[in-house]
mmCIF file of C-alpha atoms in Angstrom:
data_model
loop_
_atom_site.group_PDB
_atom_site.id
_atom_site.type_symbol
_atom_site.label_atom_id
_atom_site.label_comp_id
_atom_site.label_asym_id
_atom_site.label_seq_id
_atom_site.Cartn_x
_atom_site.Cartn_y
_atom_site.Cartn_z
ATOM 1 C CA UNK A 106 20.471 7.935 -11.468
ATOM 2 C CA UNK A 107 16.802 6.928 -11.342
ATOM 3 C CA UNK A 108 14.301 9.768 -11.529
ATOM 4 C CA UNK A 109 11.038 9.502 -9.596
ATOM 5 C CA UNK A 110 8.102 11.436 -11.026
ATOM 6 C CA UNK A 111 5.352 12.262 -8.561
ATOM 7 C CA UNK A 112 1.829 12.021 -9.911
ATOM 8 C CA UNK A 113 -0.701 14.888 -9.665
ATOM 9 C CA UNK A 114 -2.902 12.629 -7.533
ATOM 10 C CA UNK A 115 -0.079 12.059 -5.064
ATOM 11 C CA UNK A 116 0.530 15.804 -4.963
ATOM 12 C CA UNK A 117 -3.151 16.348 -4.138
ATOM 13 C CA UNK A 118 -2.990 13.825 -1.313
ATOM 14 C CA UNK A 119 0.152 15.408 0.031
ATOM 15 C CA UNK A 120 -1.509 18.792 0.180
ATOM 16 C CA UNK A 121 -4.697 17.389 1.660
ATOM 17 C CA UNK A 122 -3.251 15.076 4.263
ATOM 18 C CA UNK A 123 0.452 15.684 4.741
ATOM 19 C CA UNK A 124 0.077 18.639 7.068
ATOM 20 C CA UNK A 125 -2.462 16.787 9.182
ATOM 21 C CA UNK A 126 -0.253 13.713 9.472
ATOM 22 C CA UNK A 127 2.765 15.770 10.449
ATOM 23 C CA UNK A 128 1.038 18.146 12.829
ATOM 24 C CA UNK A 129 -1.310 15.789 14.593
ATOM 25 C CA UNK A 130 -4.406 16.751 12.659
ATOM 26 C CA UNK A 131 -4.535 20.491 13.217
ATOM 27 C CA UNK A 132 -6.180 20.802 9.793
ATOM 28 C CA UNK A 133 -8.571 17.853 10.147
ATOM 29 C CA UNK A 134 -8.398 14.092 10.048
ATOM 30 C CA UNK A 135 -6.007 12.644 7.451
ATOM 31 C CA UNK A 136 -8.575 9.870 6.916
ATOM 32 C CA UNK A 137 -11.220 12.442 5.999
ATOM 33 C CA UNK A 138 -8.787 14.424 3.860
ATOM 34 C CA UNK A 139 -7.798 11.383 1.818
ATOM 35 C CA UNK A 140 -11.449 10.429 1.328
ATOM 36 C CA UNK A 141 -12.200 13.994 0.224
ATOM 37 C CA UNK A 142 -9.355 13.852 -2.290
ATOM 38 C CA UNK A 143 -10.666 10.550 -3.657
ATOM 39 C CA UNK A 144 -14.096 12.128 -4.072
ATOM 40 C CA UNK A 145 -12.836 14.875 -6.381
ATOM 41 C CA UNK A 146 -9.729 13.454 -8.047
ATOM 42 C CA UNK A 147 -9.944 11.639 -11.379
ATOM 43 C CA UNK A 148 -9.065 7.961 -11.555
ATOM 44 C CA UNK A 149 -6.266 7.723 -14.095
ATOM 45 C CA UNK A 150 -5.264 4.663 -16.087
ATOM 46 C CA UNK A 151 -1.704 3.778 -17.062
ATOM 47 C CA UNK A 152 -1.427 0.821 -19.426
ATOM 48 C CA UNK A 153 1.423 -1.574 -18.694
ATOM 49 C CA UNK A 154 2.153 -4.958 -20.331
ATOM 50 C CA UNK A 155 0.112 -8.080 -20.931
ATOM 51 C CA UNK A 156 -3.291 -6.439 -20.613
ATOM 52 C CA UNK A 157 -2.393 -5.004 -17.195
ATOM 53 C CA UNK A 158 -2.988 -1.413 -16.122
ATOM 54 C CA UNK A 159 -2.512 0.676 -12.983
ATOM 55 C CA UNK A 160 -5.358 2.870 -11.750
ATOM 56 C CA UNK A 161 -4.485 5.799 -9.492
ATOM 57 C CA UNK A 162 -6.630 8.390 -7.749
ATOM 58 C CA UNK A 163 -8.666 6.364 -5.264
ATOM 59 C CA UNK A 164 -6.358 6.086 -2.274
ATOM 60 C CA UNK A 165 -3.913 3.279 -2.998
ATOM 61 C CA UNK A 166 -3.050 2.177 -6.504
ATOM 62 C CA UNK A 167 -5.156 -0.520 -8.170
ATOM 63 C CA UNK A 168 -3.807 -3.142 -10.558
ATOM 64 C CA UNK A 169 -6.147 -4.423 -13.271
ATOM 65 C CA UNK A 170 -5.701 -7.378 -15.627
ATOM 66 C CA UNK A 171 -8.085 -7.805 -18.565
ATOM 67 C CA UNK A 172 -9.002 -11.357 -19.570
ATOM 68 C CA UNK A 173 -11.488 -12.840 -22.011
ATOM 69 C CA UNK A 174 -14.017 -13.391 -19.223
ATOM 70 C CA UNK A 175 -13.585 -10.141 -17.311
ATOM 71 C CA UNK A 176 -11.163 -8.428 -14.990
ATOM 72 C CA UNK A 177 -8.785 -9.385 -12.188
ATOM 73 C CA UNK A 178 -7.988 -6.582 -9.729
ATOM 74 C CA UNK A 179 -5.304 -6.008 -7.149
ATOM 75 C CA UNK A 180 -6.935 -3.853 -4.458
ATOM 76 C CA UNK A 181 -10.261 -2.066 -4.524
ATOM 77 C CA UNK A 182 -9.640 1.593 -3.733
ATOM 78 C CA UNK A 183 -12.027 3.809 -1.771
ATOM 79 C CA UNK A 184 -15.741 3.155 -2.269
ATOM 80 C CA UNK A 185 -16.557 6.805 -2.895
ATOM 81 C CA UNK A 186 -14.665 6.450 -6.208
ATOM 82 C CA UNK A 187 -16.907 3.620 -7.451
ATOM 83 C CA UNK A 188 -18.287 5.365 -10.548
ATOM 84 C CA UNK A 189 -14.860 6.628 -11.588
ATOM 85 C CA UNK A 190 -13.254 3.228 -11.060
ATOM 86 C CA UNK A 191 -15.964 1.564 -13.137
ATOM 87 C CA UNK A 192 -15.420 4.076 -15.948
ATOM 88 C CA UNK A 193 -11.654 3.582 -15.789
ATOM 89 C CA UNK A 194 -11.984 -0.210 -15.891
ATOM 90 C CA UNK A 195 -14.026 0.014 -19.082
ATOM 91 C CA UNK A 196 -10.913 1.410 -20.769
ATOM 92 C CA UNK A 197 -8.889 -1.594 -19.565
ATOM 93 C CA UNK A 198 -11.142 -4.486 -20.611
ATOM 94 C CA UNK A 199 -14.646 -5.826 -20.990
ATOM 95 C CA UNK A 200 -16.774 -7.882 -18.674
ATOM 96 C CA UNK A 201 -17.280 -7.936 -14.924
ATOM 97 C CA UNK A 202 -14.664 -7.954 -12.212
ATOM 98 C CA UNK A 203 -14.137 -11.627 -11.394
ATOM 99 C CA UNK A 204 -11.484 -11.438 -8.664
ATOM 100 C CA UNK A 205 -10.024 -8.839 -6.314
ATOM 101 C CA UNK A 206 -6.902 -9.523 -4.253
ATOM 102 C CA UNK A 207 -6.544 -7.298 -1.195
ATOM 103 C CA UNK A 208 -2.851 -6.608 -0.594
ATOM 104 C CA UNK A 209 -3.788 -5.677 3.007
ATOM 105 C CA UNK A 210 -6.700 -4.442 5.083
ATOM 106 C CA UNK A 211 -6.339 -0.637 4.968
ATOM 107 C CA UNK A 212 -9.418 1.205 3.763
ATOM 108 C CA UNK A 213 -7.657 3.001 0.921
ATOM 109 C CA UNK A 214 -7.005 -0.432 -0.607
ATOM 110 C CA UNK A 215 -10.029 -2.447 0.550
ATOM 111 C CA UNK A 216 -12.947 -0.026 1.042
ATOM 112 C CA UNK A 217 -14.290 -0.914 -2.413
ATOM 113 C CA UNK A 218 -14.662 -4.591 -1.473
ATOM 114 C CA UNK A 219 -18.353 -4.188 -0.701
ATOM 115 C CA UNK A 220 -19.544 -2.838 -4.037
ATOM 116 C CA UNK A 221 -17.238 -5.165 -5.955
ATOM 117 C CA UNK A 222 -18.477 -8.192 -4.048
ATOM 118 C CA UNK A 223 -22.094 -7.156 -4.669
ATOM 119 C CA UNK A 224 -21.235 -6.891 -8.360
ATOM 120 C CA UNK A 225 -20.158 -10.536 -8.302
ATOM 121 C CA UNK A 226 -16.421 -10.406 -7.605
ATOM 122 C CA UNK A 227 -14.631 -12.890 -5.383
ATOM 123 C CA UNK A 228 -12.485 -11.051 -2.831
ATOM 124 C CA UNK A 229 -9.240 -12.764 -1.777
ATOM 125 C CA UNK A 230 -7.213 -11.730 1.281
ATOM 126 C CA UNK A 231 -4.691 -12.962 3.805
ATOM 127 C CA UNK A 232 -6.277 -14.411 6.924
ATOM 128 C CA UNK A 233 -4.796 -11.637 9.070
ATOM 129 C CA UNK A 234 -6.165 -8.967 6.732
ATOM 130 C CA UNK A 235 -9.642 -10.433 7.046
ATOM 131 C CA UNK A 236 -9.239 -10.553 10.834
ATOM 132 C CA UNK A 237 -8.301 -6.855 10.915
ATOM 133 C CA UNK A 238 -11.446 -6.028 8.930
ATOM 134 C CA UNK A 239 -13.529 -7.552 11.746
ATOM 135 C CA UNK A 240 -11.817 -5.592 14.547
ATOM 136 C CA UNK A 241 -12.097 -2.141 16.071
ATOM 137 C CA UNK A 242 -8.723 -0.471 15.543
ATOM 138 C CA UNK A 243 -7.678 3.053 16.468
ATOM 139 C CA UNK A 244 -4.972 4.370 14.112
ATOM 140 C CA UNK A 245 -3.741 7.482 15.889
ATOM 141 C CA UNK A 246 -1.806 8.824 12.904
ATOM 142 C CA UNK A 247 -4.947 8.736 10.742
ATOM 143 C CA UNK A 248 -7.084 10.143 13.589
ATOM 144 C CA UNK A 249 -9.661 7.503 12.886
ATOM 145 C CA UNK A 250 -11.126 4.441 14.577
ATOM 146 C CA UNK A 251 -11.847 1.655 12.128
ATOM 147 C CA UNK A 252 -14.841 -0.500 13.077
ATOM 148 C CA UNK A 253 -15.784 -3.982 11.848
ATOM 149 C CA UNK A 254 -17.167 -4.030 8.325
ATOM 150 C CA UNK A 255 -20.333 -5.884 7.360
ATOM 151 C CA UNK A 256 -19.891 -9.658 7.021
ATOM 152 C CA UNK A 257 -21.399 -9.279 3.538
ATOM 153 C CA UNK A 258 -18.377 -7.145 2.552
ATOM 154 C CA UNK A 259 -15.655 -9.441 3.896
ATOM 155 C CA UNK A 260 -13.338 -11.387 1.579
ATOM 156 C CA UNK A 261 -14.838 -14.743 0.633
ATOM 157 C CA UNK A 262 -11.500 -16.518 0.113
ATOM 158 C CA UNK A 263 -8.974 -16.300 2.933
ATOM 159 C CA UNK A 264 -5.407 -17.456 2.352
ATOM 160 C CA UNK A 265 -3.060 -18.990 4.892
ATOM 161 C CA UNK A 266 -0.390 -19.832 2.306
ATOM 162 C CA UNK A 267 0.852 -18.650 -1.082
ATOM 163 C CA UNK A 268 -1.393 -19.366 -4.067
ATOM 164 C CA UNK A 269 -1.034 -19.738 -7.840
ATOM 165 C CA UNK A 270 -3.935 -18.667 -10.056
ATOM 166 C CA UNK A 271 -4.474 -18.512 -13.810
ATOM 167 C CA UNK A 272 -6.444 -15.688 -15.386
ATOM 168 C CA UNK A 273 -6.433 -14.621 -19.015
ATOM 169 C CA UNK A 274 -2.950 -15.253 -20.367
ATOM 170 C CA UNK A 275 -1.280 -14.803 -16.991
ATOM 171 C CA UNK A 276 -0.018 -17.110 -14.289
ATOM 172 C CA UNK A 277 -0.545 -15.153 -11.087
ATOM 173 C CA UNK A 278 1.537 -15.812 -7.972
ATOM 174 C CA UNK A 279 0.025 -14.459 -4.760
ATOM 175 C CA UNK A 280 2.658 -14.311 -2.044
ATOM 176 C CA UNK A 281 2.463 -13.572 1.674
ATOM 177 C CA UNK A 282 4.977 -11.471 3.608
ATOM 178 C CA UNK A 283 3.672 -11.492 7.175
ATOM 179 C CA UNK A 284 4.564 -9.317 8.919
ATOM 180 C CA UNK A 285 5.612 -6.302 6.887
ATOM 181 C CA UNK A 286 3.688 -3.066 6.475
ATOM 182 C CA UNK A 287 0.922 -4.911 8.386
ATOM 183 C CA UNK A 288 0.674 -8.547 9.487
ATOM 184 C CA UNK A 289 -1.498 -9.465 6.489
ATOM 185 C CA UNK A 290 0.311 -8.117 3.417
ATOM 186 C CA UNK A 291 0.352 -9.947 0.084
ATOM 187 C CA UNK A 292 2.063 -9.388 -3.254
ATOM 188 C CA UNK A 293 0.680 -10.291 -6.669
ATOM 189 C CA UNK A 294 3.092 -11.211 -9.472
ATOM 190 C CA UNK A 295 1.905 -11.576 -13.064
ATOM 191 C CA UNK A 296 4.547 -13.942 -14.429
ATOM 192 C CA UNK A 297 4.213 -13.690 -18.207
ATOM 193 C CA UNK A 298 3.906 -9.890 -18.132
ATOM 194 C CA UNK A 299 6.629 -9.570 -15.457
ATOM 195 C CA UNK A 300 4.510 -7.094 -13.478
ATOM 196 C CA UNK A 301 4.628 -7.072 -9.664
ATOM 197 C CA UNK A 302 2.011 -5.435 -7.440
ATOM 198 C CA UNK A 303 3.372 -4.899 -3.935
ATOM 199 C CA UNK A 304 0.665 -3.064 -2.038
ATOM 200 C CA UNK A 305 2.055 -0.850 0.696
ATOM 201 C CA UNK A 306 5.269 -2.824 1.115
ATOM 202 C CA UNK A 307 6.615 -0.368 -1.506
ATOM 203 C CA UNK A 308 5.859 3.374 -1.548
ATOM 204 C CA UNK A 309 7.667 4.647 -4.610
ATOM 205 C CA UNK A 310 9.670 7.770 -3.776
ATOM 206 C CA UNK A 311 8.259 8.399 -0.305
ATOM 207 C CA UNK A 312 8.443 7.326 3.306
ATOM 208 C CA UNK A 313 5.899 4.580 3.992
ATOM 209 C CA UNK A 314 3.371 4.264 6.754
ATOM 210 C CA UNK A 315 4.027 1.328 9.087
ATOM 211 C CA UNK A 316 0.931 0.017 10.858
ATOM 212 C CA UNK A 317 2.017 -1.168 14.290
ATOM 213 C CA UNK A 318 -1.587 -1.508 15.453
ATOM 214 C CA UNK A 319 -2.131 -3.838 12.506
ATOM 215 C CA UNK A 320 0.933 -5.943 13.275
ATOM 216 C CA UNK A 321 3.594 -4.303 11.105
ATOM 217 C CA UNK A 322 7.072 -3.111 12.063
ATOM 218 C CA UNK A 323 10.196 -1.658 10.466
ATOM 219 C CA UNK A 324 12.057 -4.974 10.408
ATOM 220 C CA UNK A 325 9.098 -6.609 8.686
ATOM 221 C CA UNK A 326 8.979 -3.727 6.206
ATOM 222 C CA UNK A 327 12.646 -4.351 5.349
ATOM 223 C CA UNK A 328 12.055 -8.095 4.974
ATOM 224 C CA UNK A 329 9.112 -7.358 2.658
ATOM 225 C CA UNK A 330 11.277 -5.065 0.529
ATOM 226 C CA UNK A 331 13.880 -7.832 0.276
ATOM 227 C CA UNK A 332 11.151 -10.301 -0.715
ATOM 228 C CA UNK A 333 10.036 -7.924 -3.465
ATOM 229 C CA UNK A 334 13.607 -7.721 -4.734
ATOM 230 C CA UNK A 335 13.693 -11.511 -5.096
ATOM 231 C CA UNK A 336 10.747 -11.234 -7.502
ATOM 232 C CA UNK A 337 11.697 -8.060 -9.369
ATOM 233 C CA UNK A 338 14.181 -8.352 -12.209
ATOM 234 C CA UNK A 339 15.782 -5.534 -14.147
ATOM 235 C CA UNK A 340 12.783 -5.310 -16.494
ATOM 236 C CA UNK A 341 9.981 -5.817 -13.989
ATOM 237 C CA UNK A 342 7.269 -3.165 -13.863
ATOM 238 C CA UNK A 343 6.214 -2.593 -10.241
ATOM 239 C CA UNK A 344 2.807 -1.312 -9.144
ATOM 240 C CA UNK A 345 3.486 0.218 -5.695
ATOM 241 C CA UNK A 346 0.899 0.855 -3.036
ATOM 242 C CA UNK A 347 1.454 4.583 -3.541
ATOM 243 C CA UNK A 348 3.376 6.564 -6.116
ATOM 244 C CA UNK A 349 4.160 6.027 -9.807
ATOM 245 C CA UNK A 350 4.910 2.727 -11.513
ATOM 246 C CA UNK A 351 8.368 1.693 -10.388
ATOM 247 C CA UNK A 352 11.304 -0.497 -11.294
ATOM 248 C CA UNK A 353 13.933 -2.567 -9.509
ATOM 249 C CA UNK A 354 16.318 0.375 -9.084
ATOM 250 C CA UNK A 355 13.633 2.389 -7.308
ATOM 251 C CA UNK A 356 12.759 -0.600 -5.151
ATOM 252 C CA UNK A 357 16.423 -0.956 -4.153
ATOM 253 C CA UNK A 358 16.539 2.742 -3.261
ATOM 254 C CA UNK A 359 13.432 2.287 -1.096
ATOM 255 C CA UNK A 360 14.893 -0.756 0.706
ATOM 256 C CA UNK A 361 18.186 1.050 1.282
ATOM 257 C CA UNK A 362 16.345 4.058 2.714
ATOM 258 C CA UNK A 363 14.489 1.804 5.183
ATOM 259 C CA UNK A 364 17.757 0.189 6.292
ATOM 260 C CA UNK A 365 19.518 3.548 6.661
ATOM 261 C CA UNK A 366 16.791 5.135 8.776
ATOM 262 C CA UNK A 367 16.420 2.048 10.930
ATOM 263 C CA UNK A 368 20.163 1.992 11.618
ATOM 264 C CA UNK A 369 20.285 5.667 12.578
ATOM 265 C CA UNK A 370 17.204 5.544 14.797
ATOM 266 C CA UNK A 371 18.312 2.307 16.485
ATOM 267 C CA UNK A 372 21.711 3.790 17.328
ATOM 268 C CA UNK A 373 20.140 6.854 18.914
ATOM 269 C CA UNK A 374 17.619 4.782 20.857
ATOM 270 C CA UNK A 375 20.437 2.539 22.109
ATOM 271 C CA UNK A 376 22.098 5.654 23.529
ATOM 272 C CA UNK A 377 19.034 6.071 25.750
ATOM 273 C CA UNK A 378 17.375 8.873 23.786
ATOM 274 C CA UNK A 379 13.616 9.203 24.096
ATOM 275 C CA UNK A 380 11.335 9.255 21.092
ATOM 276 C CA UNK A 381 11.050 13.037 21.286
ATOM 277 C CA UNK A 382 14.814 13.423 21.513
ATOM 278 C CA UNK A 383 15.356 11.190 18.506
ATOM 279 C CA UNK A 384 12.771 13.092 16.463
ATOM 280 C CA UNK A 385 14.375 16.407 17.473
ATOM 281 C CA UNK A 386 17.783 15.148 16.294
ATOM 282 C CA UNK A 387 16.358 14.734 12.758
ATOM 283 C CA UNK A 388 18.013 11.462 11.746
ATOM 284 C CA UNK A 389 16.262 11.614 8.365
ATOM 285 C CA UNK A 390 17.400 15.161 7.520
ATOM 286 C CA UNK A 391 19.621 14.099 4.611
ATOM 287 C CA UNK A 392 16.796 12.016 3.128
ATOM 288 C CA UNK A 393 13.766 14.252 3.617
ATOM 289 C CA UNK A 394 14.123 16.217 0.373
ATOM 290 C CA UNK A 395 13.793 12.958 -1.566
ATOM 291 C CA UNK A 396 11.489 10.838 0.593
ATOM 292 C CA UNK A 397 9.588 13.232 2.870
ATOM 293 C CA UNK A 398 7.579 15.355 0.454
ATOM 294 C CA UNK A 399 4.368 13.312 0.367
ATOM 295 C CA UNK A 400 2.034 11.802 2.967
ATOM 296 C CA UNK A 401 4.641 10.896 5.606
ATOM 297 C CA UNK A 402 7.290 13.417 6.607
ATOM 298 C CA UNK A 403 10.624 12.685 8.283
ATOM 299 C CA UNK A 404 9.412 13.342 11.814
ATOM 300 C CA UNK A 405 6.483 10.946 11.554
ATOM 301 C CA UNK A 406 8.543 8.268 9.864
ATOM 302 C CA UNK A 407 11.161 8.580 12.611
ATOM 303 C CA UNK A 408 8.440 7.960 15.204
ATOM 304 C CA UNK A 409 7.195 4.909 13.327
ATOM 305 C CA UNK A 410 10.704 3.436 13.098
ATOM 306 C CA UNK A 411 11.496 4.252 16.763
ATOM 307 C CA UNK A 412 8.605 2.068 17.927
ATOM 308 C CA UNK A 413 10.034 -0.990 16.244
ATOM 309 C CA UNK A 414 13.731 -0.894 17.139
#
């Protein structure tokens, strides 16, 4: 059986934001709580293979590849963590950040775009992710309205198809899901190192958030998990959007959980049950002890799935 170890940073976020997400914000905005956690939490570095590391502690996980000419990042974290991210990157490699791939538009993965772009990095994103960064979007579950970011902070390179890049000793395959967790998700696979960064199409050991406002849905989330499984072999190290470094077995468990919850919720909805009735029936009860102890609890995940079936 695969054991999932929850990081101290994830535990902090769960304490800061989990109650607010589950209870409709009675203890403050989850958006503000996650930013507050990023302001005080350390940014930790876990070295992987091939000069690649995972940084955690600034919202979503960040992947970092060290090359002779600088650094290649997957996601940018929350801008308030800038100084800590810079210090962490100095333990990974030398030189400036040359490229940043945004796995999607959410602020906990892309808020650092501005300072990284001003430092000389080229930001790469899916065309739908860039579009979302120019829109006004109300995410009820986060109790926050996202407004258009400055044009000077937008990604400079916008992809409408998969792309192959070469950086350091790695061939890097950037793949598009669309739609999945959002309608602008991308994966980044470092071929020689056999390291896959999935963004929020994989939350290791926890229920994921599904952004319906941003074009995602449960069926797309399942398709994205299946796409990840096509890339991940038995030895692949997986950098998830949230949670510890994972492996194929954990990714399979995540995909199977998505399929199970979708099936249960769809059956209840087909019986004519309302969203509130389905939530009250607790279709995730048998799974909550494993998957519902972090940012998203069983009730909220049930609501997210109900909207898409």
